[in-house]
Coordinates of C-alpha atoms in Angstrom, one line a residue:
L4 CA 0.0 0.0 0.0
Y5 CA 2.8 2.4 0.9
R6 CA 4.6 1.7 -2.3
N7 CA 1.6 2.1 -4.5
A8 CA 0.8 5.5 -2.8
L9 CA 4.2 7.1 -3.5
T10 CA 3.6 10.1 -5.7
L11 CA 6.3 11.8 -7.7
L12 CA 5.4 15.4 -8.4
K13 CA 8.6 16.6 -10.1
N14 CA 11.5 14.9 -11.8
Q15 CA 13.6 17.6 -13.5
D16 CA 16.1 16.2 -16.1
S17 CA 15.0 12.7 -15.1
I18 CA 17.2 12.9 -12.0
L19 CA 15.3 9.9 -10.5
P20 CA 16.2 7.1 -10.2
L21 CA 19.1 8.8 -8.5
T22 CA 22.6 7.9 -9.6
T23 CA 24.6 5.5 -7.4
D24 CA 27.9 6.6 -9.0
L25 CA 30.3 7.1 -6.0
N26 CA 32.0 9.9 -8.0
K27 CA 28.9 12.0 -7.3
S28 CA 28.7 12.9 -3.6
L29 CA 25.4 12.5 -1.7
A30 CA 24.1 13.8 1.6
V31 CA 20.8 12.8 3.3
V32 CA 19.2 15.3 5.6
S33 CA 16.6 14.0 8.1
V34 CA 14.3 16.8 9.4
G35 CA 12.8 16.2 12.8
V36 CA 14.6 13.0 13.6
T37 CA 18.2 11.8 14.3
T38 CA 20.5 10.6 11.5
R39 CA 20.0 7.0 12.6
N40 CA 16.6 6.3 11.1
T41 CA 15.0 3.8 8.6
F42 CA 15.1 6.3 5.7
A43 CA 18.9 6.9 6.0
S44 CA 19.7 3.2 6.6
T45 CA 17.7 2.2 3.5
V46 CA 19.6 4.7 1.4
S47 CA 22.8 3.0 2.5
K48 CA 21.7 -0.2 0.8
Y49 CA 22.1 1.5 -2.6
R50 CA 25.1 3.8 -2.1
K51 CA 27.3 5.7 0.3
A52 CA 25.8 8.9 1.7
I53 CA 26.7 11.2 4.5
N54 CA 23.8 11.7 7.0
Y55 CA 22.8 14.9 8.7
S56 CA 19.8 15.8 10.8
I57 CA 18.2 19.1 11.9
P58 CA 15.3 19.8 14.3
R59 CA 11.9 20.7 12.9
S60 CA 12.0 24.2 14.5
A61 CA 15.7 24.9 13.8
S62 CA 17.1 28.4 14.3
Q63 CA 18.3 30.5 11.4
A64 CA 21.8 29.9 12.7
Q65 CA 21.3 26.1 12.5
V66 CA 19.9 26.4 9.0
Q67 CA 22.7 28.5 7.8
E68 CA 25.3 26.3 9.4
L69 CA 23.9 23.1 7.8
A70 CA 23.4 24.7 4.4
A71 CA 27.0 25.7 4.4
K72 CA 28.1 22.1 5.1
L73 CA 25.9 20.8 2.3
E74 CA 27.3 23.1 -0.5
K75 CA 30.0 20.6 -1.3
Y76 CA 27.5 17.8 -2.3
D77 CA 26.4 17.1 -5.8
Y78 CA 23.0 15.7 -4.5
V79 CA 21.1 16.3 -1.3
I80 CA 18.0 14.2 -0.3
L81 CA 15.9 16.2 2.2
G82 CA 13.7 13.8 4.2
I83 CA 10.8 15.8 5.8
L84 CA 9.9 13.6 8.8
N85 CA 8.2 13.8 12.2
T86 CA 5.1 15.6 10.7
N87 CA 1.5 15.8 11.9
N88 CA -2.0 16.2 10.5
S89 CA -2.7 19.7 12.0
T90 CA -3.6 22.2 9.3
E91 CA -3.2 25.1 11.8
R92 CA 0.4 24.0 12.5
N93 CA 1.2 23.5 8.8
Y94 CA 1.4 19.7 9.3
G95 CA 4.4 20.1 11.6
I96 CA 6.6 21.7 8.9
Y97 CA 8.3 24.9 10.1
Q98 CA 9.6 27.9 8.2
S99 CA 13.2 26.7 8.9
T100 CA 12.6 23.7 6.7
Y101 CA 11.4 25.8 3.7
D102 CA 14.4 28.1 4.2
L103 CA 16.8 25.1 4.3
A104 CA 15.3 23.6 1.2
N105 CA 15.7 27.0 -0.6
L106 CA 19.4 27.3 0.4
I107 CA 20.2 23.7 -0.6
G108 CA 18.6 24.0 -4.0
Q109 CA 20.8 27.0 -4.9
K110 CA 24.0 24.9 -4.6
S111 CA 23.1 21.2 -5.1
K112 CA 20.6 19.0 -6.9
L113 CA 17.8 18.8 -4.3
I114 CA 15.5 15.8 -3.9
I115 CA 12.7 16.2 -1.4
D116 CA 10.9 13.3 0.2
M117 CA 7.9 14.6 2.2
H118 CA 6.2 12.3 4.7
A119 CA 3.2 14.6 5.2
N120 CA -0.2 15.7 4.0
P121 CA 0.1 16.6 0.3
Y122 CA -1.3 20.1 0.9
A123 CA 2.0 20.9 2.5
A124 CA 3.8 20.6 -0.8
H125 CA 2.8 23.8 -2.4
R126 CA 5.2 26.1 -0.5
F127 CA 8.2 24.1 -1.5
F128 CA 7.3 24.7 -5.2
E129 CA 6.9 28.4 -4.5
S130 CA 10.3 28.9 -2.8
A131 CA 12.8 26.1 -3.4
N132 CA 14.8 25.1 -6.5
V133 CA 13.7 21.4 -6.3
S134 CA 15.0 18.9 -8.8
A135 CA 12.7 16.1 -7.6
F136 CA 9.7 16.0 -5.2
L137 CA 8.2 12.8 -3.8
I138 CA 5.3 12.6 -1.4
S139 CA 5.3 9.5 0.9
Y140 CA 2.2 10.7 2.9
Q141 CA 2.7 8.7 6.1
D142 CA 5.5 9.2 8.7
N143 CA 6.4 5.7 9.7
D144 CA 9.2 3.2 9.1
A145 CA 7.4 1.4 6.3
A146 CA 6.9 4.6 4.4
K147 CA 10.4 5.7 5.0
E148 CA 11.8 2.4 3.7
V149 CA 9.8 2.3 0.5
A150 CA 10.5 6.0 -0.3
A151 CA 14.3 5.5 0.0
E152 CA 14.1 2.5 -2.3
A153 CA 11.9 4.2 -4.8
I154 CA 14.3 7.2 -5.1
F155 CA 17.0 4.8 -6.4
G156 CA 14.7 2.8 -8.6
G157 CA 14.3 -0.2 -6.3
Y158 CA 10.5 -0.1 -7.0
E159 CA 8.4 1.6 -9.5
I160 CA 6.6 4.9 -8.6
S161 CA 3.0 4.9 -9.8
G162 CA 1.0 7.0 -7.2
K163 CA -1.5 9.8 -8.1
L164 CA -2.4 12.8 -6.1
P165 CA -5.6 12.3 -4.2
V166 CA -6.3 16.0 -4.0
S167 CA -5.5 19.2 -6.0
I168 CA -2.6 21.2 -4.5
N169 CA -2.6 24.1 -6.9
D170 CA -3.3 24.9 -10.6
T171 CA -0.5 22.7 -11.8
L172 CA -0.6 19.9 -9.3
Q173 CA -4.1 18.6 -9.8
E174 CA -5.9 15.5 -8.4
G175 CA -4.8 12.5 -10.4
F176 CA -1.3 13.9 -11.3
G177 CA 1.8 11.8 -10.7
I178 CA 4.9 11.0 -12.7
Q179 CA 5.5 7.3 -13.4
L180 CA 8.9 5.7 -12.9
K181 CA 9.9 2.0 -13.6
K182 CA 11.9 -0.3 -11.3
K183 CA 15.6 -0.1 -12.2
R184 CA 17.5 -1.7 -9.4
L185 CA 17.6 -4.5 -6.8
S186 CA 14.7 -4.1 -4.3
F187 CA 14.3 -5.4 -0.7
G188 CA 11.2 -6.6 1.1
L189 CA 9.3 -9.4 2.7
P190 CA 8.9 -12.9 1.2
E191 CA 5.2 -12.5 1.3
E192 CA 5.5 -9.8 -1.4
I193 CA 6.4 -12.5 -3.9
G194 CA 4.0 -15.0 -2.5
I195 CA 6.2 -16.9 -0.1
P196 CA 5.1 -17.2 3.6
S197 CA 8.0 -16.4 5.9
D198 CA 7.5 -19.7 7.8
R199 CA 8.5 -21.5 4.6
L200 CA 12.0 -20.2 5.1
Y201 CA 12.5 -21.3 8.7
K202 CA 14.3 -24.5 7.6
I203 CA 17.0 -22.2 6.0
D204 CA 17.3 -20.5 9.4
S205 CA 17.6 -23.9 11.1
I206 CA 20.4 -25.1 8.7
I207 CA 22.4 -21.9 9.4
E208 CA 21.9 -22.0 13.1
K209 CA 22.8 -25.7 13.3
G210 CA 26.1 -24.8 11.5
I211 CA 26.9 -22.2 14.2
S212 CA 26.0 -24.5 17.1
E213 CA 28.3 -27.2 15.6
R214 CA 31.0 -24.5 15.3
A215 CA 31.3 -24.9 11.6
Y216 CA 31.6 -21.0 11.5
P217 CA 31.1 -18.3 14.1
G218 CA 28.6 -16.3 12.0
C219 CA 27.4 -15.5 8.5
Q220 CA 25.6 -13.2 6.2
V221 CA 23.0 -14.8 3.9
L222 CA 21.1 -13.1 1.1
I223 CA 18.6 -14.6 -1.4
A224 CA 17.0 -12.7 -4.3
K225 CA 14.4 -13.7 -6.9
D226 CA 13.7 -11.6 -10.0
G227 CA 15.7 -8.7 -8.6
F228 CA 13.8 -8.8 -5.2
V229 CA 15.8 -9.5 -2.1
F230 CA 13.4 -11.4 0.1
Y231 CA 15.9 -12.9 2.5
Q232 CA 18.7 -10.9 4.0
K233 CA 19.8 -12.1 7.4
N234 CA 22.8 -12.0 9.7
F235 CA 23.6 -14.8 12.1
G236 CA 26.1 -15.2 15.0
H237 CA 29.2 -13.2 15.7
Q238 CA 32.6 -12.4 14.2
T239 CA 34.3 -15.0 16.5
Y240 CA 33.2 -17.6 19.0
G241 CA 34.2 -15.3 21.9
N242 CA 32.4 -12.2 23.2
S243 CA 32.7 -10.4 19.8
A244 CA 30.7 -8.1 17.6
A245 CA 27.5 -9.5 16.1
I246 CA 27.3 -9.9 12.3
S247 CA 25.5 -7.0 10.7
D248 CA 24.6 -5.8 7.2
T249 CA 27.8 -3.8 7.0
S250 CA 30.1 -6.6 8.2
I251 CA 32.8 -7.1 5.6
Y252 CA 34.2 -10.6 4.7
D253 CA 37.3 -11.7 3.0
L254 CA 35.9 -13.3 -0.2
A255 CA 39.1 -15.3 -1.0
S256 CA 38.7 -17.0 -4.4
I257 CA 35.5 -15.2 -5.2
T258 CA 38.0 -12.5 -6.2
K259 CA 38.7 -14.6 -9.3
V260 CA 35.3 -13.7 -10.7
M261 CA 34.1 -10.5 -8.9
A262 CA 37.3 -8.8 -9.7
T263 CA 39.6 -10.5 -12.2
T264 CA 37.0 -12.1 -14.5
L265 CA 34.9 -8.9 -14.6
A266 CA 38.0 -6.9 -15.7
I267 CA 38.9 -9.5 -18.3
M268 CA 35.4 -9.5 -19.8
K269 CA 35.4 -5.7 -20.0
L270 CA 38.9 -5.6 -21.6
S271 CA 37.8 -8.4 -24.0
E272 CA 34.9 -6.3 -25.0
E273 CA 37.2 -3.3 -25.6
G274 CA 39.5 -5.5 -27.8
K275 CA 42.4 -5.2 -25.3
I276 CA 42.5 -8.8 -24.3
D277 CA 42.0 -11.8 -26.6
I278 CA 41.4 -14.9 -24.5
D279 CA 42.3 -17.1 -27.4
R280 CA 45.9 -15.9 -27.4
H281 CA 48.8 -17.4 -25.5
L282 CA 50.2 -15.9 -22.4
Q283 CA 53.5 -14.9 -24.1
Y284 CA 51.6 -12.6 -26.5
Y285 CA 50.9 -10.3 -23.5
L286 CA 53.9 -11.3 -21.3
P287 CA 56.9 -11.7 -23.6
E288 CA 59.1 -12.6 -20.6
L289 CA 57.3 -16.0 -20.6
Q290 CA 58.7 -16.9 -24.0
N291 CA 61.0 -20.0 -23.8
T292 CA 59.3 -21.0 -20.6
N293 CA 56.7 -23.8 -20.1
K294 CA 54.1 -21.1 -19.4
G295 CA 54.4 -19.1 -22.7
N296 CA 52.2 -21.3 -24.8
I297 CA 49.3 -21.5 -22.4
L298 CA 46.1 -20.3 -23.9
I299 CA 44.3 -17.8 -21.7
R300 CA 41.0 -19.7 -22.4
D301 CA 42.6 -22.8 -21.0
L302 CA 43.9 -20.9 -18.0
L303 CA 40.5 -19.3 -17.1
S304 CA 38.8 -22.7 -17.3
H305 CA 41.5 -24.4 -15.1
Q306 CA 42.9 -26.8 -17.6
A307 CA 46.2 -25.2 -18.3
R308 CA 48.2 -27.9 -16.5
L309 CA 49.2 -25.4 -13.7
T310 CA 50.1 -26.6 -10.3
P311 CA 47.1 -26.0 -8.0
W312 CA 49.0 -24.1 -5.3
I313 CA 52.5 -23.1 -4.1
P314 CA 53.1 -22.4 -0.4
F315 CA 55.2 -19.3 -1.1
Y316 CA 55.4 -18.4 2.6
K317 CA 57.3 -21.6 3.4
H318 CA 60.2 -20.4 1.3
T319 CA 60.5 -17.3 3.6
M320 CA 60.6 -19.2 7.0
I321 CA 63.5 -20.3 9.1
G322 CA 62.0 -23.0 11.3
N323 CA 58.8 -21.5 12.8
Q324 CA 59.8 -17.9 12.3
V325 CA 59.9 -15.6 9.3
D326 CA 63.3 -14.7 7.8
T327 CA 64.3 -11.3 9.2
L328 CA 66.1 -10.6 5.9
I329 CA 62.8 -10.8 4.1
Y330 CA 60.4 -9.4 6.7
K331 CA 60.5 -6.4 9.1
K332 CA 58.2 -5.6 12.0
Q333 CA 57.9 -2.0 10.9
A334 CA 57.8 -0.3 7.5
E335 CA 61.2 0.9 6.3
P336 CA 62.8 1.7 3.0
G337 CA 62.5 -1.4 0.8
Y338 CA 60.1 -3.0 3.2
S339 CA 56.8 -1.1 2.7
T340 CA 54.6 -4.0 1.6
L341 CA 52.2 -4.8 4.5
V342 CA 51.6 -8.5 5.0
C343 CA 49.5 -8.2 8.2
D344 CA 49.6 -6.2 11.5
S345 CA 53.3 -5.4 12.3
L346 CA 54.7 -7.4 9.5
Y347 CA 56.2 -6.0 6.3
I348 CA 57.9 -7.9 3.4
L349 CA 60.7 -6.9 1.1
D350 CA 59.0 -4.9 -1.7
S351 CA 60.9 -6.8 -4.4
Y352 CA 59.6 -10.2 -3.2
R353 CA 56.6 -9.8 -5.6
D354 CA 59.1 -10.7 -8.4
S355 CA 60.2 -13.8 -6.5
V356 CA 56.6 -15.0 -6.3
L357 CA 56.1 -14.6 -10.0
Q358 CA 59.4 -16.3 -10.7
K359 CA 58.4 -19.3 -8.6
I360 CA 55.2 -19.6 -10.6
T361 CA 57.1 -19.4 -13.9
E362 CA 59.6 -22.0 -12.7
S363 CA 56.9 -24.4 -11.5
E364 CA 56.4 -27.7 -13.3
L365 CA 53.3 -28.3 -15.4
L366 CA 51.0 -31.2 -14.7
P367 CA 51.3 -34.1 -17.2
K368 CA 47.8 -34.0 -18.7
Q369 CA 45.6 -31.2 -19.9
K370 CA 42.5 -31.8 -17.8
Y371 CA 40.5 -29.9 -15.2
R372 CA 42.6 -29.0 -12.2
Y373 CA 41.8 -26.0 -10.2
S374 CA 44.7 -23.6 -9.7
D375 CA 45.3 -20.2 -8.2
L376 CA 48.5 -19.5 -10.1
G377 CA 47.1 -18.4 -13.5
M378 CA 45.3 -15.4 -11.9
Y379 CA 48.7 -13.9 -10.9
Y380 CA 49.4 -13.6 -14.6
M381 CA 46.0 -12.3 -15.4
R382 CA 46.2 -9.5 -12.9
K383 CA 49.5 -8.5 -14.6
I384 CA 47.9 -8.6 -18.0
I385 CA 44.9 -6.6 -16.9
E386 CA 47.1 -3.8 -15.5
Q387 CA 49.3 -3.8 -18.6
Q388 CA 46.5 -3.7 -21.1
S389 CA 44.3 -1.2 -19.2
G390 CA 47.1 1.1 -18.0
L391 CA 45.5 1.1 -14.6
S392 CA 45.9 -0.9 -11.4
I393 CA 43.4 -3.7 -11.1
Q394 CA 41.6 -2.0 -8.2
K395 CA 41.4 1.4 -10.1
Y396 CA 40.1 -0.3 -13.3
L397 CA 37.4 -2.2 -11.3
M398 CA 36.5 1.0 -9.4
E399 CA 36.1 3.1 -12.5
N400 CA 34.3 0.5 -14.7
F401 CA 32.1 -1.4 -12.1
Y402 CA 32.3 -0.7 -8.4
S403 CA 31.9 3.1 -8.4
P404 CA 29.1 3.5 -11.0
L405 CA 27.2 0.6 -9.4
G406 CA 27.4 2.5 -6.1
L407 CA 29.4 -0.3 -4.3
E408 CA 30.8 1.1 -1.1
Y409 CA 31.9 -2.1 0.6
I410 CA 33.5 -4.2 -2.1
G411 CA 37.2 -3.8 -2.9
Y412 CA 40.8 -4.5 -2.0
L413 CA 42.6 -3.3 1.1
P414 CA 39.5 -2.6 3.3
M415 CA 41.6 -1.2 6.2
K416 CA 42.1 1.9 4.0
R417 CA 38.3 2.6 4.0
F418 CA 36.8 0.9 7.1
D419 CA 37.5 0.5 10.8
K420 CA 39.1 -2.8 11.6
E421 CA 36.2 -3.8 13.9
Q422 CA 33.9 -3.9 10.9
I423 CA 36.0 -6.5 9.1
V424 CA 35.4 -10.1 10.1
P425 CA 38.7 -12.0 11.1
T426 CA 39.6 -15.1 9.2
E427 CA 42.1 -17.1 11.2
N428 CA 44.4 -17.2 14.3
D429 CA 47.5 -17.9 12.2
N430 CA 50.1 -19.7 14.3
Y431 CA 52.2 -21.1 11.5
F432 CA 53.3 -18.0 9.4
R433 CA 52.1 -14.6 10.5
N434 CA 51.6 -15.5 14.2
S435 CA 48.7 -13.2 14.7
T436 CA 44.9 -12.9 14.2
I437 CA 44.2 -12.1 10.5
Q438 CA 41.7 -9.3 10.5
G439 CA 41.5 -6.5 7.9
T440 CA 44.3 -8.0 5.8
V441 CA 43.9 -10.8 3.3
H442 CA 43.9 -14.4 4.5
D443 CA 45.6 -16.0 1.4
Q444 CA 49.3 -16.1 2.2
G445 CA 50.5 -15.6 -1.4
C446 CA 48.3 -12.5 -1.9
A447 CA 49.4 -11.2 1.5
M448 CA 53.0 -11.4 0.5
V449 CA 52.5 -9.2 -2.6
G450 CA 50.5 -6.5 -0.7
G451 CA 46.9 -7.8 -0.5
I452 CA 46.0 -7.2 -4.2
E453 CA 46.0 -10.1 -6.6
G454 CA 44.0 -11.8 -9.3
H455 CA 43.0 -14.8 -7.2
A456 CA 42.4 -13.3 -3.8
G457 CA 42.3 -10.0 -1.8
L458 CA 38.7 -8.8 -2.4
F459 CA 36.5 -8.0 0.6
S460 CA 32.7 -7.3 0.5
N461 CA 29.4 -7.6 2.2
S462 CA 26.5 -9.6 0.7
V463 CA 24.5 -6.6 -0.7
N464 CA 27.3 -5.3 -2.8
M465 CA 27.8 -8.8 -4.2
A466 CA 24.1 -9.1 -4.9
I467 CA 24.2 -5.9 -7.0
I468 CA 27.0 -7.4 -9.2
C469 CA 25.0 -10.6 -9.5
Q470 CA 21.9 -8.7 -10.6
M471 CA 23.9 -6.9 -13.3
L472 CA 25.1 -10.3 -14.6
L473 CA 21.5 -11.6 -14.5
E474 CA 20.3 -8.6 -16.5
N475 CA 22.8 -9.5 -19.4
G476 CA 25.4 -7.0 -18.2
Q477 CA 23.0 -4.1 -17.7
Y478 CA 21.9 -2.4 -14.5
A479 CA 19.9 0.8 -13.9
N480 CA 19.9 1.6 -17.7
Q481 CA 23.7 1.4 -17.9
Q482 CA 25.4 -1.4 -19.9
Y483 CA 28.5 -2.7 -18.2
L484 CA 29.1 -5.8 -20.3
K485 CA 27.9 -7.0 -23.6
P486 CA 25.5 -10.0 -23.5
S487 CA 27.6 -11.9 -26.0
I488 CA 30.7 -11.6 -23.7
L489 CA 28.7 -12.8 -20.7
E490 CA 27.3 -15.7 -22.6
D491 CA 30.8 -16.9 -23.6
F492 CA 32.3 -16.6 -20.1
T493 CA 29.4 -18.2 -18.2
R494 CA 29.0 -21.3 -20.5
Q495 CA 30.7 -24.6 -19.9
Q496 CA 33.9 -24.4 -22.0
F497 CA 35.1 -27.9 -22.4
P498 CA 32.3 -30.5 -21.7
L499 CA 34.1 -33.1 -23.9
N500 CA 37.2 -32.8 -21.6
N501 CA 35.1 -33.6 -18.5
N502 CA 35.5 -30.0 -17.4
R503 CA 32.5 -28.3 -15.9
R504 CA 34.1 -24.8 -15.7
G505 CA 33.2 -21.6 -17.5
L506 CA 35.8 -18.8 -17.9
G507 CA 36.6 -17.8 -14.4
F508 CA 33.2 -18.9 -13.2
D509 CA 32.4 -22.2 -11.7
K510 CA 29.5 -24.2 -13.1
P511 CA 27.3 -27.1 -11.8
L512 CA 28.1 -30.6 -12.6
P513 CA 26.2 -31.6 -15.8
N514 CA 23.0 -33.6 -15.9
H515 CA 21.9 -32.6 -12.4
Q516 CA 24.5 -34.9 -10.8
E517 CA 24.9 -34.8 -7.1
G518 CA 28.1 -33.3 -5.6
G519 CA 30.1 -30.5 -7.1
P520 CA 29.6 -26.9 -6.1
T521 CA 25.8 -26.9 -6.1
C522 CA 22.7 -28.8 -5.3
N523 CA 21.2 -30.7 -8.2
L524 CA 18.3 -28.3 -8.8
V525 CA 20.1 -25.4 -10.3
S526 CA 20.0 -24.9 -14.1
S527 CA 22.8 -25.7 -16.4
K528 CA 23.1 -22.0 -17.2
S529 CA 23.8 -21.0 -13.6
F530 CA 27.2 -20.0 -12.4
G531 CA 29.1 -18.8 -9.3
H532 CA 32.1 -19.4 -7.2
S533 CA 33.2 -20.3 -3.6
G534 CA 36.0 -19.1 -1.5
F535 CA 38.4 -20.9 0.9
T536 CA 37.4 -18.7 3.9
G537 CA 33.8 -20.0 3.7
T538 CA 32.2 -17.7 1.1
Y539 CA 29.9 -18.6 -1.8
F540 CA 27.6 -17.1 -4.4
W541 CA 25.5 -18.7 -7.1
T542 CA 23.4 -17.0 -9.8
D543 CA 20.9 -18.7 -12.0
P544 CA 19.6 -16.9 -15.1
V545 CA 16.9 -19.4 -15.8
Y546 CA 15.2 -19.1 -12.5
Q547 CA 16.5 -15.5 -11.8
I548 CA 17.8 -16.6 -8.4
T549 CA 20.9 -15.2 -6.6
Y550 CA 22.1 -16.8 -3.4
I551 CA 25.0 -15.5 -1.3
F552 CA 26.6 -17.1 1.8
L553 CA 29.4 -15.3 3.6
S554 CA 31.2 -16.8 6.6
N555 CA 34.6 -17.1 8.2
R556 CA 34.7 -20.9 8.6
T557 CA 38.5 -20.6 8.8
F558 CA 38.3 -18.9 12.2
P559 CA 40.0 -19.8 14.5
T560 CA 41.6 -22.4 12.2
A561 CA 41.6 -23.2 8.5
E562 CA 41.6 -26.9 9.4
N563 CA 37.9 -26.7 10.3
R564 CA 36.1 -28.2 7.3
L565 CA 32.7 -28.7 8.9
L566 CA 31.1 -26.2 6.6
I567 CA 32.3 -28.2 3.6
T568 CA 31.7 -31.7 4.9
N569 CA 28.2 -30.9 6.1
N570 CA 27.3 -29.4 2.7
T571 CA 25.7 -26.5 4.6
R572 CA 25.8 -24.1 1.6
T573 CA 24.3 -26.5 -0.9
E574 CA 21.7 -27.7 1.6
I575 CA 20.5 -24.1 1.9
Q576 CA 20.5 -23.8 -1.9
K577 CA 18.3 -26.9 -2.2
E578 CA 15.8 -25.4 0.2
I579 CA 15.7 -22.2 -1.8
Y580 CA 14.8 -24.0 -5.0
Q581 CA 12.2 -26.2 -3.3
V582 CA 10.5 -23.1 -1.8
F583 CA 9.8 -22.1 -5.4
G584 CA 8.6 -25.5 -6.4
I585 CA 11.6 -26.2 -8.6
K586 CA 12.2 -30.0 -9.0
H587 CA 14.1 -32.1 -11.5

C-alpha cells in the first residue's frame, strides 16, 4: 500500500532514479529525527551517503550552518519527517525547513521526500529550487523504507495525487517511474510465507551451534527482489561483535570472478585482451618457458596444467619464524609492503613470487585441475592492457558506477578494523589474528591485491553485481558488459574434456549430478564461485535466483572443514529451489 501510494510530483532532467555513482557525492538530511533512522539506513543499501539531521524548529543559525556544510555535495536528499495532521500547524513543517530547502537548492541538486499531507507541498514549489519532489504521505518506518528504495529505482513509482494542491498539481497527477535496481522486502510480497524459510534459518543456526563457522551473512534474491537478508552469529566464538549488514568478509577465491574475470570480460569487449591468445603474447618474458604457450581460455577454465597451489610463505621461513632478511616488523625503505599487522615484506619479493610460478612444473595431462596460479598472470595482463591498477580499473568500470561502497581490496584503508570479520588465528606463518588483511598467504606477500584473492565485501554489494550479470550486463539503464561476452564466459567451456568450468566462473556438474559446487536443482546456465574462507555465491539466469553465503569458517583455524563436509551451503541452496517448487 505504501509503495503504491508514493507520488512523484517533479523529476527535473530525469534525476530519479538517483545515480549511485560514487564519484557523485550525496548527503541525506533528516528533518525532525536523528540521523539513525529507517530512511537513512535504507539509502545505504544503494550507495554511500553522509547523513545529517536538523530539528523541525531549527534556528536560522542552525539552518545557515547546515546549508554551508551541504554546499559541497552534488546531490542532497531532504527527508521531511516527524510531521503531523494539523492544518493550523502547517502539518508540523516549520519555516526553517522551507528556508533550508531553498538554500540547498541553490547549490546542489535537491530531492525532497515529504512524509506529510500533500497540501504541505505547495510552499516548496513556491520557494525552493527542487529537482525532484516525492510525497510519501505517512510518517512511519514502512513509508520511509519504500521512499528511499523508490528514489533509487528499487521499486516503480505509480501513485497519483488524491487532491489538487494548486493549478499545476491537480488531483490524479503523478509522474511514473519504472523499477531499475535491486529491491528489498518481505517474502510474502512474492507469494512466499515467511515460515516456509524457517528451515533455512535452522540449517544456518545448526552450523553455528556445531562450530562450523562463528557467524554469517545470507542473502537470497528472486527476480531482482531480495526477500531474505539475514545475519547470524558473531565475528568469533568469543564475546565479539554480532554480524550486521555492514560486516565485511574476505571473499578469498571469489576475487577470481568478482574482480579479475569482470575486468577480463570488459577488456575483451574493448578489444584489449583476446582470451584465445597465448600468455606470451601479452607477457613476452614468458617466451621460452613452459608457461608461454598456455592459452588464456585454458587458464581461465582451469585446464592449463598449472600446479594448484604453491606455499610461497614456506620459502620465507626459518624454522617456525619468518626470515628477518625478508620481513620487518615496521615499514622501512625497501620494506613497505604490508603482510599483516606489524609485518612488512621486502618490496621486491613480488618478483620472487612470479618467478616461482614461472619456474613451477606443469601437470602431465591437460585436464581440469583448479589452480590459483594463473590469476597472478591475469592480474598483470589486466594492469598492462588497461594502463591502470586492477583496483582502479574495477572501481572506474564497475564498483563506483554501481554504487558499491563495501567491495574492494585493502579494506583497512576505508573501514574500521572492527567492521572486518577476522579469518584465522594464524600460528604457522604470521603468528597473529588475521583481521583486515587478506587471509591468502601468497596474496598477503604481494601486498593484498591479486587476481586470485584479496577482495572483501558484504552480501548486498555482491548481490548488485550478480543482478547486473543476470540482466545481461545491464543495471539501472547502464550497460556494463555485452550479453555476448557474458554468454561466452558463463557457459561450460570444455564439456568433452570432463571440465564443468566456465571462464573464471564455476559451473554445476552436468545432468543434475549430485556433488560438485551446487545442489542438483540449479539450471545448467547457472554460475558462481566459492572461497576458501567460507564464502559462496551462485546466480541462476533461468530461475532468476541469486544466493550469497558469507562466513569465516576458517576462524579460528583453517583446518575446520565442517562447513564443507556438512554441505551447509548447498543444503540451503536446495531449500531455496524447493521453496519455489523447482524440481528435476
